[in-house]
CSV table of C-alpha atoms in Angstrom, one decimal:
chain,number,residue,atom,x,y,z
R,27,SER,CA,0.0,0.0,0.0
R,28,GLY,CA,1.8,3.1,-1.3
R,29,CYS,CA,1.0,6.5,-2.6
R,30,PHE,CA,2.7,6.1,-6.0
R,31,GLU,CA,2.5,3.7,-8.9
R,32,LEU,CA,5.3,1.1,-9.1
R,33,LYS,CA,6.8,0.2,-12.5
R,34,TYR,CA,8.4,-3.3,-12.8
R,35,ARG,CA,10.2,-5.3,-15.4
R,36,MET,CA,11.0,-9.0,-15.4
R,37,TYR,CA,14.4,-10.1,-16.9
R,38,LYS,CA,16.9,-12.9,-17.2
R,39,TYR,CA,19.0,-12.2,-14.1
R,40,ASN,CA,22.0,-14.0,-15.5
R,41,ASP,CA,22.1,-11.7,-18.5
R,42,GLY,CA,22.2,-8.6,-16.2
R,43,LEU,CA,19.9,-5.7,-15.7
R,44,ALA,CA,21.7,-3.4,-18.3
R,45,LYS,CA,20.8,-5.8,-21.1
R,46,ALA,CA,17.2,-5.9,-19.9
R,47,LEU,CA,16.9,-2.2,-19.9
R,48,GLU,CA,18.4,-1.8,-23.4
R,49,ALA,CA,15.5,-3.6,-25.2
R,50,PRO,CA,11.9,-4.5,-24.6
R,51,PRO,CA,11.3,-8.1,-23.4
R,52,GLU,CA,11.3,-10.7,-26.1
R,53,PRO,CA,9.2,-11.7,-27.9
R,54,GLU,CA,7.4,-8.4,-28.7
R,55,PRO,CA,4.2,-7.8,-26.7
R,56,THR,CA,1.3,-9.8,-28.0
R,57,LYS,CA,-2.4,-9.0,-27.8
R,58,LYS,CA,-4.3,-11.2,-25.4
R,59,LYS,CA,-7.9,-11.0,-24.2
R,60,VAL,CA,-7.9,-9.6,-20.7
R,61,THR,CA,-11.0,-9.6,-18.5
R,62,ASP,CA,-11.6,-6.5,-16.4
R,63,LYS,CA,-12.7,-8.0,-13.0
R,64,LYS,CA,-14.7,-4.8,-12.1
R,65,ASN,CA,-16.7,-4.6,-15.3
R,66,LYS,CA,-16.6,-8.3,-16.3
R,67,LYS,CA,-15.9,-7.3,-19.8
R,68,GLY,CA,-13.2,-8.7,-22.1
R,69,HIS,CA,-11.0,-6.3,-23.9
R,70,GLU,CA,-7.8,-6.4,-26.0
R,71,SER,CA,-4.7,-5.4,-24.1
R,72,GLU,CA,-1.0,-5.7,-24.8
R,73,VAL,CA,0.6,-8.2,-22.5
R,74,SER,CA,4.3,-8.9,-22.8
R,75,GLU,CA,5.8,-12.3,-22.2
R,76,LEU,CA,9.4,-13.1,-21.3
R,77,MET,CA,10.9,-16.5,-22.1
R,78,ILE,CA,13.6,-17.7,-19.8
R,79,GLY,CA,14.7,-21.2,-20.9
R,80,ASN,CA,11.5,-23.3,-20.9
R,81,PHE,CA,9.7,-20.8,-18.5
R,82,ALA,CA,7.3,-18.1,-19.7
R,83,VAL,CA,6.7,-15.1,-17.5
R,84,SER,CA,3.7,-12.8,-18.2
R,85,PRO,CA,3.3,-9.9,-18.1
R,86,ALA,CA,7.0,-9.2,-18.2
R,87,LEU,CA,6.6,-5.5,-17.5
R,88,GLY,CA,3.9,-3.3,-16.1
R,89,VAL,CA,2.7,-0.7,-13.7
R,90,ILE,CA,1.1,-1.4,-10.3
R,91,PRO,CA,-1.3,1.4,-9.3
R,92,PRO,CA,-1.3,2.8,-5.7
R,93,ASP,CA,-3.0,0.5,-3.2
R,94,SER,CA,-3.1,-2.4,-5.7
R,95,SER,CA,-1.2,-5.6,-6.6
R,96,ALA,CA,-0.2,-7.4,-9.7
R,97,PHE,CA,-0.4,-11.1,-10.5
R,98,ILE,CA,2.4,-12.5,-12.6
R,99,SER,CA,1.9,-15.8,-14.4
R,100,VAL,CA,4.9,-18.2,-14.7
R,101,SER,CA,4.5,-21.4,-16.7
R,102,ILE,CA,6.8,-24.0,-18.1
R,103,THR,CA,6.7,-26.2,-21.1
R,104,PRO,CA,9.0,-29.1,-20.2
R,105,ASP,CA,10.6,-31.4,-22.7
R,106,GLY,CA,11.8,-34.9,-21.9
R,107,ASN,CA,13.2,-36.1,-18.6
R,108,ALA,CA,15.2,-33.0,-17.4
R,109,VAL,CA,15.7,-30.5,-14.7
R,110,PHE,CA,15.1,-26.9,-15.5
R,111,ASP,CA,16.7,-24.1,-13.5
R,112,GLU,CA,16.7,-20.4,-14.3
R,113,ASN,CA,17.2,-17.1,-12.5
R,114,LEU,CA,14.4,-14.6,-12.8
R,115,GLY,CA,15.1,-11.0,-12.0
R,116,ILE,CA,12.5,-8.3,-11.1
R,117,TYR,CA,13.5,-4.7,-11.4
R,118,PHE,CA,11.5,-1.9,-9.9
R,119,GLU,CA,12.0,1.6,-11.3
R,120,ASP,CA,12.8,4.3,-8.7
R,121,GLN,CA,13.7,1.7,-6.1
R,122,ASN,CA,17.5,1.7,-6.9
R,123,ASP,CA,18.6,2.1,-3.3
R,124,ALA,CA,16.9,-1.1,-2.0
R,125,ALA,CA,17.9,-3.3,-4.9
R,126,PRO,CA,20.0,-1.6,-7.5
R,127,THR,CA,20.3,-4.7,-9.7
R,128,GLY,CA,16.8,-6.0,-9.0
R,129,ILE,CA,15.6,-9.0,-7.0
R,130,SER,CA,16.6,-12.4,-8.1
R,131,PHE,CA,14.9,-15.8,-7.4
R,132,LYS,CA,15.1,-19.2,-9.0
R,133,LEU,CA,12.6,-20.9,-11.2
R,134,GLU,CA,13.0,-24.6,-11.0
R,135,ALA,CA,11.1,-27.6,-12.4
R,136,GLU,CA,11.8,-31.3,-13.2
R,137,SER,CA,9.9,-33.0,-16.0
R,138,CYS,CA,9.3,-36.7,-16.0
R,139,ILE,CA,8.0,-39.2,-18.5
R,140,PRO,CA,6.0,-42.2,-17.3
R,141,GLY,CA,7.4,-45.6,-18.4
R,142,ILE,CA,8.3,-49.1,-17.5
R,143,VAL,CA,11.4,-51.2,-18.1
R,144,ALA,CA,10.4,-52.6,-21.5
R,145,ASP,CA,13.6,-52.9,-23.6
R,146,LEU,CA,14.1,-56.6,-23.6
R,147,ASP,CA,17.6,-56.2,-25.1
R,148,ASN,CA,18.7,-54.2,-22.1
R,149,PRO,CA,20.1,-56.0,-19.1
R,150,GLU,CA,17.6,-54.1,-16.9
R,151,SER,CA,14.9,-56.2,-18.4
R,152,ASP,CA,16.2,-59.2,-16.4
R,153,SER,CA,14.0,-57.9,-13.5
R,154,ILE,CA,10.9,-58.7,-15.6
R,155,PHE,CA,11.8,-62.4,-15.4
R,156,GLU,CA,13.4,-62.5,-12.0
R,157,GLU,CA,11.6,-65.7,-10.9
R,158,GLN,CA,12.3,-67.5,-14.2
R,159,GLN,CA,15.5,-68.8,-15.9
R,160,ILE,CA,16.8,-66.6,-18.7
R,161,VAL,CA,18.4,-68.6,-21.6
R,162,PRO,CA,20.0,-67.6,-24.9
R,163,ARG,CA,17.8,-69.7,-27.2
R,164,LEU,CA,14.7,-72.0,-27.0
R,165,ASP,CA,16.3,-75.0,-28.8
R,166,ALA,CA,18.0,-76.8,-25.9
R,167,PHE,CA,15.5,-75.8,-23.2
R,168,ARG,CA,12.1,-76.3,-25.0
R,169,LYS,CA,11.0,-79.1,-22.7
R,170,LEU,CA,12.3,-77.7,-19.5
R,171,GLY,CA,10.4,-75.5,-17.0
R,172,HIS,CA,9.5,-71.9,-17.3
R,173,PHE,CA,12.1,-69.6,-18.9
R,174,TYR,CA,12.6,-66.6,-21.1
R,175,SER,CA,14.7,-66.8,-24.3
R,176,ARG,CA,16.6,-63.6,-25.1
R,177,GLU,CA,17.3,-64.5,-28.8
R,178,ASP,CA,13.8,-65.7,-29.5
R,179,ARG,CA,12.2,-63.0,-27.3
R,180,CYS,CA,9.8,-65.6,-26.0
R,181,PHE,CA,8.6,-66.6,-22.6
R,182,SER,CA,8.0,-70.4,-22.5
R,183,PHE,CA,6.0,-72.4,-20.0
R,184,GLY,CA,7.7,-75.6,-21.3
R,185,LEU,CA,5.6,-78.8,-21.1
R,186,ALA,CA,2.2,-78.1,-19.7
R,187,LEU,CA,-0.3,-80.8,-18.6
R,188,SER,CA,-3.7,-80.6,-20.2
R,189,GLY,CA,-6.4,-79.3,-18.0
R,190,ARG,CA,-4.1,-77.9,-15.3
R,191,LYS,CA,-3.6,-74.2,-14.8
R,192,GLN,CA,0.0,-73.0,-14.8
R,193,GLN,CA,0.8,-69.5,-13.6
R,194,GLU,CA,3.9,-67.4,-13.5
R,195,ARG,CA,4.6,-64.0,-12.2
R,196,LEU,CA,6.3,-61.3,-14.3
R,197,ARG,CA,7.6,-58.1,-12.7
R,198,LEU,CA,6.9,-54.7,-14.3
R,199,THR,CA,9.1,-51.9,-13.0
R,200,ASN,CA,8.5,-48.2,-13.3
R,201,PRO,CA,11.9,-46.5,-12.8
R,202,ASN,CA,10.5,-43.0,-13.2
R,203,LYS,CA,9.1,-40.5,-10.7
R,204,VAL,CA,5.5,-40.4,-12.0
R,205,PRO,CA,2.9,-43.2,-12.2
R,206,ALA,CA,2.7,-45.3,-15.3
R,207,THR,CA,-0.5,-47.0,-16.4
R,208,VAL,CA,-0.2,-50.4,-18.1
R,209,ASN,CA,-3.0,-51.9,-20.1
R,210,VAL,CA,-2.7,-55.6,-20.8
């Protein structure tokens, strides 16, 4: 709650404030539909967006009227299994004494892809058949018990008596940090 309006600018902190003050935020401001909460009407307004790595900050600059506040939207579009870490800077005009280079804080996110160990050529796949024997080929082992053949990529129950149920357990492993749904 102040008596004066407050102008702010978001910038890539690692690039420095001087570079941010030289040019407008990239990309150029785009028109977006903004809803006025008092009048409940939509109108076109220029809203700038700043891209910092995979993060998008919007609006990247603006003015906060006296006795008001501003909401800044930060979003991320992650790609693959990766950790994203960027430094966002906020510069306030006429506030040079308190923070001459602006205020810095980290934006951090980790993206994950759901999955199971499914590459049968990878040694990690041995965990699928941890209760069965793993053999190179079916030929010599065809009549024996339960086994998995790497070369033939086949799980064999061996000889099975007619009319008797045989059951084996296979283990599916999710090595990632998010749930994976398996439909069989």
